Every structure is written in C-alpha cells, then in structure tokens.
mmCIF file of N, CA and C in Angstrom:
data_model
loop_
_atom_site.group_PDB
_atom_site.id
_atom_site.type_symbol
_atom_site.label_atom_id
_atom_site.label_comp_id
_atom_site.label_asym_id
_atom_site.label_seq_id
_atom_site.Cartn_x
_atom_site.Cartn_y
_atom_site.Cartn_z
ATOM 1 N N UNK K 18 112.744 18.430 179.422
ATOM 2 C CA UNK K 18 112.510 18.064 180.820
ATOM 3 C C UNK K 18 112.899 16.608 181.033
ATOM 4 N N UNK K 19 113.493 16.480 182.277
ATOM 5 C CA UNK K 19 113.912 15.311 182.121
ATOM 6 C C UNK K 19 113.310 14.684 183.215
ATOM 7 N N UNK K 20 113.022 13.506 183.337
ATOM 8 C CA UNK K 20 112.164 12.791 184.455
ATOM 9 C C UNK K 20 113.172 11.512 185.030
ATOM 10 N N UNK K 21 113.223 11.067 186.217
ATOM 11 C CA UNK K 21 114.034 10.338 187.064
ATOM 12 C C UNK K 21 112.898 9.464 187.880
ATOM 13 N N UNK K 22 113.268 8.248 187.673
ATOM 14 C CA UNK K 22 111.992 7.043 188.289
ATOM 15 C C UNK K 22 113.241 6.210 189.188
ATOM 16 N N UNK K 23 113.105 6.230 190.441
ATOM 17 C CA UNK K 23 113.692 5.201 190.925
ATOM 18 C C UNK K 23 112.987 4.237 191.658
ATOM 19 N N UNK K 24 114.071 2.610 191.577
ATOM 20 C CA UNK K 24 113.040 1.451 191.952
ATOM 21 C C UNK K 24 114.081 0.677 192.941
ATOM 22 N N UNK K 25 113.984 -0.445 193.667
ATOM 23 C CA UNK K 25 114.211 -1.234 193.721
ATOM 24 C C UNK K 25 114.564 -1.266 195.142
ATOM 25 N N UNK K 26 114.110 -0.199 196.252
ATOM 26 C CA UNK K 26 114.031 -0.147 197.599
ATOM 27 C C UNK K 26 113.344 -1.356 198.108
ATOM 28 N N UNK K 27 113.836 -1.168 199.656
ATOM 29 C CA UNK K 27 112.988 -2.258 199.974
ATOM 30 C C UNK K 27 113.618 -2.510 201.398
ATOM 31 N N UNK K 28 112.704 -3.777 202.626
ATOM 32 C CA UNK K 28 113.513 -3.805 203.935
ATOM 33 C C UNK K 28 114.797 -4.795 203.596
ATOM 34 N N UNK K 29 115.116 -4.752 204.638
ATOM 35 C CA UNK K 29 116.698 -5.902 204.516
ATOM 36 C C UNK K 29 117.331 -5.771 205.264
ATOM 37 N N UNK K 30 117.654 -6.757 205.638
ATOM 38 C CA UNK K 30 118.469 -6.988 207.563
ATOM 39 C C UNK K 30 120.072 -7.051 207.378
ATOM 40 N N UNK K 31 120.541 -6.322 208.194
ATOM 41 C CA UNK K 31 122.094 -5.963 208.569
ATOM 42 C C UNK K 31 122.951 -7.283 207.435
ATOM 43 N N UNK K 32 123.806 -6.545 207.001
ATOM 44 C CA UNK K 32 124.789 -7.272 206.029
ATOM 45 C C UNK K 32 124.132 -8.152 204.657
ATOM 46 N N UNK K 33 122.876 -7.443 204.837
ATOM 47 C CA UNK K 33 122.289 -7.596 202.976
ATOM 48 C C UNK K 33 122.803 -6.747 202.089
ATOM 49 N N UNK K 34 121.773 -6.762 201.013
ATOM 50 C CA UNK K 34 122.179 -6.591 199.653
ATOM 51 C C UNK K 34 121.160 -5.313 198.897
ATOM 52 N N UNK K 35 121.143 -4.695 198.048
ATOM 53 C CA UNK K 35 119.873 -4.211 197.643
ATOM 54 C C UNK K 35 120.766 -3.657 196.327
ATOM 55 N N UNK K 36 119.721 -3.395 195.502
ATOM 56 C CA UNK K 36 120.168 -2.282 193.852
ATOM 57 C C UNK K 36 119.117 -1.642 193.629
ATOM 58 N N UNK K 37 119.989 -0.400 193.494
ATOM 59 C CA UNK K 37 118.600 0.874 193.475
ATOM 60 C C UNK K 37 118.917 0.714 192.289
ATOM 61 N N UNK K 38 118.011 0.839 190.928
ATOM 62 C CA UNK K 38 117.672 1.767 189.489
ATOM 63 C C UNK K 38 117.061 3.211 189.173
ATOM 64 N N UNK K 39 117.626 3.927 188.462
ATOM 65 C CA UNK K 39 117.122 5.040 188.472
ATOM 66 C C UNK K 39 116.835 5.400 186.890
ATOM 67 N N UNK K 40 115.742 5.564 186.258
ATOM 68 C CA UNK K 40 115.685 5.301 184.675
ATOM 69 C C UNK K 40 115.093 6.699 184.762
ATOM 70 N N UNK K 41 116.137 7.455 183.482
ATOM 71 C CA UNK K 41 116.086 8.599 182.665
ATOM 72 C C UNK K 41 115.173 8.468 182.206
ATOM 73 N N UNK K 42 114.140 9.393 181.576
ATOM 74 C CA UNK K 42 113.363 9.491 180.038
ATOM 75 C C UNK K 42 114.255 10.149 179.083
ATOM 76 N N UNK K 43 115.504 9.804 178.840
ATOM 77 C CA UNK K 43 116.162 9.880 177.577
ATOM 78 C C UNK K 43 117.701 9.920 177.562
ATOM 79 N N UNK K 44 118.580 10.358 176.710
ATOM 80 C CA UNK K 44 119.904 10.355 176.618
ATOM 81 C C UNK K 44 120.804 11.016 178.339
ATOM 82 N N UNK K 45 121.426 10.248 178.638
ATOM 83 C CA UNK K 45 122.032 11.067 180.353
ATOM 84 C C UNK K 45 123.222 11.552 180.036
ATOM 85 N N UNK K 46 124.302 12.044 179.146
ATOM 86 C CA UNK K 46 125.851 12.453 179.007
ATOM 87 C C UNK K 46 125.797 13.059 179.786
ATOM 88 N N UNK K 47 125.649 13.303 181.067
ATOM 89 C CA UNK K 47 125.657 14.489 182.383
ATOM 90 C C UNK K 47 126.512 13.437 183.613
ATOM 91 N N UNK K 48 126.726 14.197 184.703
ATOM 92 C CA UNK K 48 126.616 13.984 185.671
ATOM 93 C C UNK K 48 125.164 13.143 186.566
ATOM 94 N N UNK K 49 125.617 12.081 187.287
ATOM 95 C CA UNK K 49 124.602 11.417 187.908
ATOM 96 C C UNK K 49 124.979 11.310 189.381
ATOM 97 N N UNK K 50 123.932 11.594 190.267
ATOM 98 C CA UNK K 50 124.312 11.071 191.480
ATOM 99 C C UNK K 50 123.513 10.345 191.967
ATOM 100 N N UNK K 51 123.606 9.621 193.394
ATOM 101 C CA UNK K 51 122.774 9.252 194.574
ATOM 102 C C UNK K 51 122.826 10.272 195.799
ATOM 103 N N UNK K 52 121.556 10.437 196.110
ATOM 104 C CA UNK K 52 121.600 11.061 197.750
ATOM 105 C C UNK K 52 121.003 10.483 198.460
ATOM 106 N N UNK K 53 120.653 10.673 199.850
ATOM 107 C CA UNK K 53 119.623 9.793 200.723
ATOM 108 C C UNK K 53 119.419 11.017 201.867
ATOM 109 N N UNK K 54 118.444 10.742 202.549
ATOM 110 C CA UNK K 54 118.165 11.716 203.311
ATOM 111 C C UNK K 54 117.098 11.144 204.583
ATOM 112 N N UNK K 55 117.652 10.801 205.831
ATOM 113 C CA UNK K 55 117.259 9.608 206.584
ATOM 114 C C UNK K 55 116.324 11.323 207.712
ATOM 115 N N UNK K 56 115.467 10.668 208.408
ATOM 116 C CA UNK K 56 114.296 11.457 208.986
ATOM 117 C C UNK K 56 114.930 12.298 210.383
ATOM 118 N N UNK K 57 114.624 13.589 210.154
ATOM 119 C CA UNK K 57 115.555 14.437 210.269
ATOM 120 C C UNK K 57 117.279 15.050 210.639
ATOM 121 N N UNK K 58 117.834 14.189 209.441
ATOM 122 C CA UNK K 58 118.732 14.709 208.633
ATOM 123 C C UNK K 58 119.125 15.348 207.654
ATOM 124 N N UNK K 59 120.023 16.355 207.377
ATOM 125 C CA UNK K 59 120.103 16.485 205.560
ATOM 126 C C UNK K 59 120.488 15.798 204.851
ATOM 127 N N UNK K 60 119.976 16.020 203.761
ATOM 128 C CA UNK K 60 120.127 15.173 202.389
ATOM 129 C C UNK K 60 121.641 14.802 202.325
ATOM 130 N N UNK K 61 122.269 13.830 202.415
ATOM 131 C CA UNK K 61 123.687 13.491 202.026
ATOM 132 C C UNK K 61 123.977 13.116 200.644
ATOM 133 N N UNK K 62 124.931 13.405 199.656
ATOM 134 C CA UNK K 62 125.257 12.539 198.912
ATOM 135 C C UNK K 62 125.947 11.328 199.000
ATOM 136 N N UNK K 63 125.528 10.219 198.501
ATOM 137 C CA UNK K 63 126.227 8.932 198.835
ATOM 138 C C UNK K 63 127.147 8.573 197.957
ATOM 139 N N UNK K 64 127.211 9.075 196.589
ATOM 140 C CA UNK K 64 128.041 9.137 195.609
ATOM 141 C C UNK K 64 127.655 9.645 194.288
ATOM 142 N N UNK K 65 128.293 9.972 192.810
ATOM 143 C CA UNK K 65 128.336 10.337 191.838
ATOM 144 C C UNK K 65 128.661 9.667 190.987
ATOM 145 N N UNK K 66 128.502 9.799 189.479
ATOM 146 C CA UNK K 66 129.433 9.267 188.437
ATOM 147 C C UNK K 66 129.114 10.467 187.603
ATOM 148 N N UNK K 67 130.518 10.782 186.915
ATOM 149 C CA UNK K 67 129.858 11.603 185.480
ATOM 150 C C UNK K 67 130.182 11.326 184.003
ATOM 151 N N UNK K 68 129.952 11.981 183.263
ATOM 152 C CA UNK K 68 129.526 12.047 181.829
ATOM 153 C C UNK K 68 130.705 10.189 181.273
ATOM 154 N N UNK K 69 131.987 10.546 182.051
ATOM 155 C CA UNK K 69 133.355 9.606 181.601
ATOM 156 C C UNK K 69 133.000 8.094 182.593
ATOM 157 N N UNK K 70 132.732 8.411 183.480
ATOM 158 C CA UNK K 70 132.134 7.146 184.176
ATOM 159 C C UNK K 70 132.897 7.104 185.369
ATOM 160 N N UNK K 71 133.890 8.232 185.934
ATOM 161 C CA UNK K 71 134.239 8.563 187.109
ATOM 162 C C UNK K 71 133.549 8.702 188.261
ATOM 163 N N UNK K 72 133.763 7.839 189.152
ATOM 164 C CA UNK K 72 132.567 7.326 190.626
ATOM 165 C C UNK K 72 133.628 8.111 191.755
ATOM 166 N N UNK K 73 133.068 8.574 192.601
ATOM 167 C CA UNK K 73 133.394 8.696 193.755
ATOM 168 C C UNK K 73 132.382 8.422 195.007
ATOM 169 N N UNK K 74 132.193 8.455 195.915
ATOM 170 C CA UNK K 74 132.067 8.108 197.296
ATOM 171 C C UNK K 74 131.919 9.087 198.376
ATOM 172 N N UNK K 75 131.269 8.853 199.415
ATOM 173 C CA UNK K 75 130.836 9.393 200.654
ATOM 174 C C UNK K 75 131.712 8.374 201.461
ATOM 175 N N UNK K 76 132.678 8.754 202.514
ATOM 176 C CA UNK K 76 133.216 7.425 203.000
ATOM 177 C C UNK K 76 133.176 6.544 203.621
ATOM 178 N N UNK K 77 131.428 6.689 203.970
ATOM 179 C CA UNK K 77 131.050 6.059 205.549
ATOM 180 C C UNK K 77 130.401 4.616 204.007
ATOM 181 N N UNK K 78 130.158 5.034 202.866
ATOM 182 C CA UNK K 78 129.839 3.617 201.696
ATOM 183 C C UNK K 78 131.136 3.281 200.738
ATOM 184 N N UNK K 79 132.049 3.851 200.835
ATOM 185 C CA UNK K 79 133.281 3.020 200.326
ATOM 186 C C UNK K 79 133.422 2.328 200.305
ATOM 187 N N UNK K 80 133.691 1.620 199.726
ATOM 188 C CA UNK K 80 133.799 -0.337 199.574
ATOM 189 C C UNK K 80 132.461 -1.141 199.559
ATOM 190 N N UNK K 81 131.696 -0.232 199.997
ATOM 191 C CA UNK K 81 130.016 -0.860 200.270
ATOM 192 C C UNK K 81 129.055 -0.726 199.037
ATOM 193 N N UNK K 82 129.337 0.451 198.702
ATOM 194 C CA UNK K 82 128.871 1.107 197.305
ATOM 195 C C UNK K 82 129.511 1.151 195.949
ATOM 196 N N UNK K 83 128.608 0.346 195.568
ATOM 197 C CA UNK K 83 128.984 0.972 193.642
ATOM 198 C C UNK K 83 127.922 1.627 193.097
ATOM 199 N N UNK K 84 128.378 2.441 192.131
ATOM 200 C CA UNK K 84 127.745 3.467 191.569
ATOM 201 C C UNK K 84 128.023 2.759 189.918
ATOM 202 N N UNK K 85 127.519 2.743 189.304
ATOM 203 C CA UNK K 85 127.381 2.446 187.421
ATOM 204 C C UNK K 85 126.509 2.969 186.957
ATOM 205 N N UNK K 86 126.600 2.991 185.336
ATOM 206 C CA UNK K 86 125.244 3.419 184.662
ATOM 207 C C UNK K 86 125.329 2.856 183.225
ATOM 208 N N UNK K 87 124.385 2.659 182.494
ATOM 209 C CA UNK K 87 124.230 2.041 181.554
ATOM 210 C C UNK K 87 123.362 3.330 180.736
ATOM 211 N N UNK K 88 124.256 3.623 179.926
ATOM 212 C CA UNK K 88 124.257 5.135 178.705
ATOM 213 C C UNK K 88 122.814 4.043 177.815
ATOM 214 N N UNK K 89 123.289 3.843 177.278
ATOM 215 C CA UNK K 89 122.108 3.124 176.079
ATOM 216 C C UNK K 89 120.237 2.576 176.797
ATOM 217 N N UNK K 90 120.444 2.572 178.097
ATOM 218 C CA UNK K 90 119.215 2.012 178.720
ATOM 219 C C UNK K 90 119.019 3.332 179.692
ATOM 220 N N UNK K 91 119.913 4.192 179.604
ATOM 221 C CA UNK K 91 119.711 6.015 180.020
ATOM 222 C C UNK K 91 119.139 5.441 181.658
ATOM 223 N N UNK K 92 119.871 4.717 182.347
ATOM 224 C CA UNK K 92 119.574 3.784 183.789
ATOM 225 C C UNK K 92 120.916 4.062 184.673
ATOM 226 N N UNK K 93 120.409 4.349 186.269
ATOM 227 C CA UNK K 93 122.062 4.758 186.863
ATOM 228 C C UNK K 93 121.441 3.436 188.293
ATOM 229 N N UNK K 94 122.521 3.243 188.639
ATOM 230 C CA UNK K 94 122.233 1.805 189.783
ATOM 231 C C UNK K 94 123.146 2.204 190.671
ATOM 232 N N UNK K 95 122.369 2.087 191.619
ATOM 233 C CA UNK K 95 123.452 1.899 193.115
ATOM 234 C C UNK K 95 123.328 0.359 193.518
ATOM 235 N N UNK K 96 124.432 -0.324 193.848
ATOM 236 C CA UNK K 96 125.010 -1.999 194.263
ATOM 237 C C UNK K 96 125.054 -1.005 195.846
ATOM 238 N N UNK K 97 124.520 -1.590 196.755
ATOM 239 C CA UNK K 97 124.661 -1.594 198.302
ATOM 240 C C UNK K 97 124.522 -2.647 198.745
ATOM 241 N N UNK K 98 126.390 -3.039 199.090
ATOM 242 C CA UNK K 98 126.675 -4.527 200.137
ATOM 243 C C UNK K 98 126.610 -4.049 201.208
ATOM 244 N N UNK K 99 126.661 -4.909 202.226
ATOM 245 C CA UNK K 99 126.976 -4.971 203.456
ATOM 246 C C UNK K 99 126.310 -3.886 204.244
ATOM 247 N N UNK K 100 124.992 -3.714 203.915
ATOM 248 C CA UNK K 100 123.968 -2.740 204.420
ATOM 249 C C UNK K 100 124.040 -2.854 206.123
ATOM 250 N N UNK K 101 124.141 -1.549 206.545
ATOM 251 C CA UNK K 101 124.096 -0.973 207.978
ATOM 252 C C UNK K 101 123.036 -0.435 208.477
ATOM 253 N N UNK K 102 122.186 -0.669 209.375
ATOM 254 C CA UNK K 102 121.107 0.365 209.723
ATOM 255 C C UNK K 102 121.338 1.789 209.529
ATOM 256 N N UNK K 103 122.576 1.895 210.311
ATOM 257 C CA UNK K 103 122.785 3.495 209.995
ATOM 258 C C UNK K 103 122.446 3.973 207.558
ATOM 259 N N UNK K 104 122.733 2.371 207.508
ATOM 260 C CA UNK K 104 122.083 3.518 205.963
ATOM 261 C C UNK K 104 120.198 3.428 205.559
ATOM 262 N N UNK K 105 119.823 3.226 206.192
ATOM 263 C CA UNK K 105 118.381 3.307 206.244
ATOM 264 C C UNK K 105 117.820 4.990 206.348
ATOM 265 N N UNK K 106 117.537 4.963 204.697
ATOM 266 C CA UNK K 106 116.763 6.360 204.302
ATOM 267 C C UNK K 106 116.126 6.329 203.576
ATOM 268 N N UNK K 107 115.951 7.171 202.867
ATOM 269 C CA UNK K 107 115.265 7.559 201.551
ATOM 270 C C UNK K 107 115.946 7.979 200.197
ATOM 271 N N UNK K 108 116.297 7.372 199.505
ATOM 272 C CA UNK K 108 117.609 7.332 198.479
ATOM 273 C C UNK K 108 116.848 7.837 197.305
ATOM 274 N N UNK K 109 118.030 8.786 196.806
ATOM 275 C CA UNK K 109 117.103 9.550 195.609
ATOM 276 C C UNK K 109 118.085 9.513 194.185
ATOM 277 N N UNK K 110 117.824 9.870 193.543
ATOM 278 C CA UNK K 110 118.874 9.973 192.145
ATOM 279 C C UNK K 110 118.861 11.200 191.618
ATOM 280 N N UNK K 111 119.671 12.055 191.196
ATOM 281 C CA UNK K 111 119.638 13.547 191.052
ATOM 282 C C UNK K 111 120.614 13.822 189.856
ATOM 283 N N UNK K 112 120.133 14.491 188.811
ATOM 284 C CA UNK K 112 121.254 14.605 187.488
ATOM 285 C C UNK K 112 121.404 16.291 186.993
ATOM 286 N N UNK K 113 122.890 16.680 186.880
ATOM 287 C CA UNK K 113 123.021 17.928 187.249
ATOM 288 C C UNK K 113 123.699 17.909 185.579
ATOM 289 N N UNK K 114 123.189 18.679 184.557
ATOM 290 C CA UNK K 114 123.292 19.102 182.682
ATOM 291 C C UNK K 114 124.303 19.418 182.976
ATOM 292 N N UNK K 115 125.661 19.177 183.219
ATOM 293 C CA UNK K 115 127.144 19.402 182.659
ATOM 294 C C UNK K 115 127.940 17.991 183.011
ATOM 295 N N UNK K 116 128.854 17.859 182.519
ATOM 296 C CA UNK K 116 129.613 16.665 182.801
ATOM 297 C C UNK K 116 130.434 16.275 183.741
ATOM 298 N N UNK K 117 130.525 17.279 184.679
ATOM 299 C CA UNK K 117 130.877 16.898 185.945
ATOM 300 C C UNK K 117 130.209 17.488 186.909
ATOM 301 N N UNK K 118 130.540 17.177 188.392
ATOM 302 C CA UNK K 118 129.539 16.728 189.294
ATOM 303 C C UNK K 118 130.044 17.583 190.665
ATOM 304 N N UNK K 119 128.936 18.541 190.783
ATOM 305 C CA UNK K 119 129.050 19.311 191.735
ATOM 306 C C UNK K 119 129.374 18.706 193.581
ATOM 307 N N UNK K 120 128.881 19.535 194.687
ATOM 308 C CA UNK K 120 128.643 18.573 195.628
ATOM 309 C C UNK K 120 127.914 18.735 195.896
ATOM 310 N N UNK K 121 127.211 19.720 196.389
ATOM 311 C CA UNK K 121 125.832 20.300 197.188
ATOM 312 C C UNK K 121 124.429 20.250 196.155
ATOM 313 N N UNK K 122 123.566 19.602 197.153
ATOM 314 C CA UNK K 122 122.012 18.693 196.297
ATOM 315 C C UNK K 122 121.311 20.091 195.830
ATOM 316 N N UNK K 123 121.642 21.772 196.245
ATOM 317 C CA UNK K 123 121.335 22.714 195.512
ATOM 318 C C UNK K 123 121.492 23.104 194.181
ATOM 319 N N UNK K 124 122.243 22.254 194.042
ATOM 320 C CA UNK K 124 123.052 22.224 192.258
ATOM 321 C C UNK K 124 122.636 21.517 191.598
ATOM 322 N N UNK K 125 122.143 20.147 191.715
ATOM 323 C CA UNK K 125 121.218 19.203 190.659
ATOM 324 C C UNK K 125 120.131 19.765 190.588
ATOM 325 N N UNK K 126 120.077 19.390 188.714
ATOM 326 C CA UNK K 126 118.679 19.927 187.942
ATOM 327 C C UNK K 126 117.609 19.224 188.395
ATOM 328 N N UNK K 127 117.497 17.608 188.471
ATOM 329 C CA UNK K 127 116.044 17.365 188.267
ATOM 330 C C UNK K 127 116.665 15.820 189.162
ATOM 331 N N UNK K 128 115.591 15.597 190.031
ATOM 332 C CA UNK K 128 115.326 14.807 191.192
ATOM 333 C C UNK K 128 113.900 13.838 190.812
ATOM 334 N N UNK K 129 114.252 12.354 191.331
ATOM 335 C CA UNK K 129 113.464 11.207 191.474
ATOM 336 C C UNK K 129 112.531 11.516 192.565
ATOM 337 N N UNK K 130 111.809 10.957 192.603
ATOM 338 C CA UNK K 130 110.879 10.976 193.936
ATOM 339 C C UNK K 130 111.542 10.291 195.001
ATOM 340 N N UNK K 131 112.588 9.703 194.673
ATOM 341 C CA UNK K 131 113.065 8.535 196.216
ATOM 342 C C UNK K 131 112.433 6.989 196.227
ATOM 343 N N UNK K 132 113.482 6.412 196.447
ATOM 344 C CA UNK K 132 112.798 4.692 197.093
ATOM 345 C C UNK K 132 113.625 5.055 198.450
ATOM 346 N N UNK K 133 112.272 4.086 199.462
ATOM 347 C CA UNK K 133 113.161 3.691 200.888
ATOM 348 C C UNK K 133 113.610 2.449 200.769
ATOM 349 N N UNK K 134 114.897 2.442 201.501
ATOM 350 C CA UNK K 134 115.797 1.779 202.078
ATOM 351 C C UNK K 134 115.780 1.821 203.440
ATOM 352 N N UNK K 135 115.181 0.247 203.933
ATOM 353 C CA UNK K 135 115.551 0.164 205.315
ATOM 354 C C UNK K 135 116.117 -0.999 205.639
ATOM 355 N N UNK K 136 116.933 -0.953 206.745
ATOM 356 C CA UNK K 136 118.038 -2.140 207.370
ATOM 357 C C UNK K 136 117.981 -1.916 208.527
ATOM 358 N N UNK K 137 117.275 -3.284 208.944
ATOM 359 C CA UNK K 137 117.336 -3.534 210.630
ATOM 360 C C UNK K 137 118.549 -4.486 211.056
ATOM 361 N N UNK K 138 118.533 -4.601 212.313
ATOM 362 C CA UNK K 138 119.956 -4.740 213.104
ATOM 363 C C UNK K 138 119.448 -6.450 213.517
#
C-alpha cells in the first residue's frame, strides 16, 4: 500500500510562487501526477512525469509549471510560477503502478488527501 502526503499549499497573490511536495512511503518507479480540482469543477490533471522522468502539461500551466521528482527521497514537486487565480484549487498527487501515465484520474492507484492552493487577484 502505498501512501501519498502532500504539503506546501498555501494563499498567494497573482504572479507568486508556491511548491507543492508530495512524499511516497517508499520506492516510486511508476508514473506520477498532479491534479487539482477547484469547487465545482472536475478534477483536472495539471501534469505528469513517469518512471524515465518525461513531464508533460495541461496547457493553460505550460511554462508556469514544473513537474520533478526526486527517486531516492521517493518525493514528486510541483514549481508553480506566475500563479493565476484561475489556478486556485485543491491540488492532489496521484501515482498510477506502471511506468507510464494514463490521462483520466479513474486510472490512478492511490491519491494524497490534497493541499489548497489559493491566488487572489
């Protein structure tokens, strides 16, 4: 069983900064993502990395978002520049047991509880 803790939410005003952490309880060679899911919307993915360290993107955080992870500290981080109100949600971390990375949040195995992220204007 694998457990997902994420940290490092918090408020922050238009064209800040924030880094989400998301710490494994153990080895991650899988697929990792971010989702967020702002009050009544669906869950979006905001991006991925998998097993090789291949990132992709949602395109409304392109250039805004980095996605990394650090294998040995079994830890996945989202870098969010240039924060928009419109990204003010509830950001989650979700890791799906094969090495590459589905799209739909029905397909990840095991889910964080979420940190909020909010950005006022």
């Amino acid at each position: 069983q694998v457990q997902l803790v994420e940290s490092g939410g918090g408020s922050v005003q238009a064209g800040g900064s924030l880094r989400l952490s998301c710490a494994a309880s153990g080895y991650i060679p899988y697929c990792m993502a971010w989702f967020r899911q702002a009050p009544g919307k669906e869950r979006e993915r905001v991006g991925q990395i998998d097993r090789d360290g291949n990132t992709g993107y949602v395109p409304s955080v392109k250039g805004r978002f980095t996605i990394s992870r650090d294998n040995a500290k079994s830890t996945l981080y989202l870098q969010m520049n240039s924060l928009k109100p419109e990204d003010t949600a509830m950001y989650y971390c979700a890791l799906f047991r094969n090495s590459w990375c589905p799209d739909g949040p029905s397909a990840y195995n095991y889910w964080g509880q979420g940190t909020q992220v909010t950005v006022s204007s």
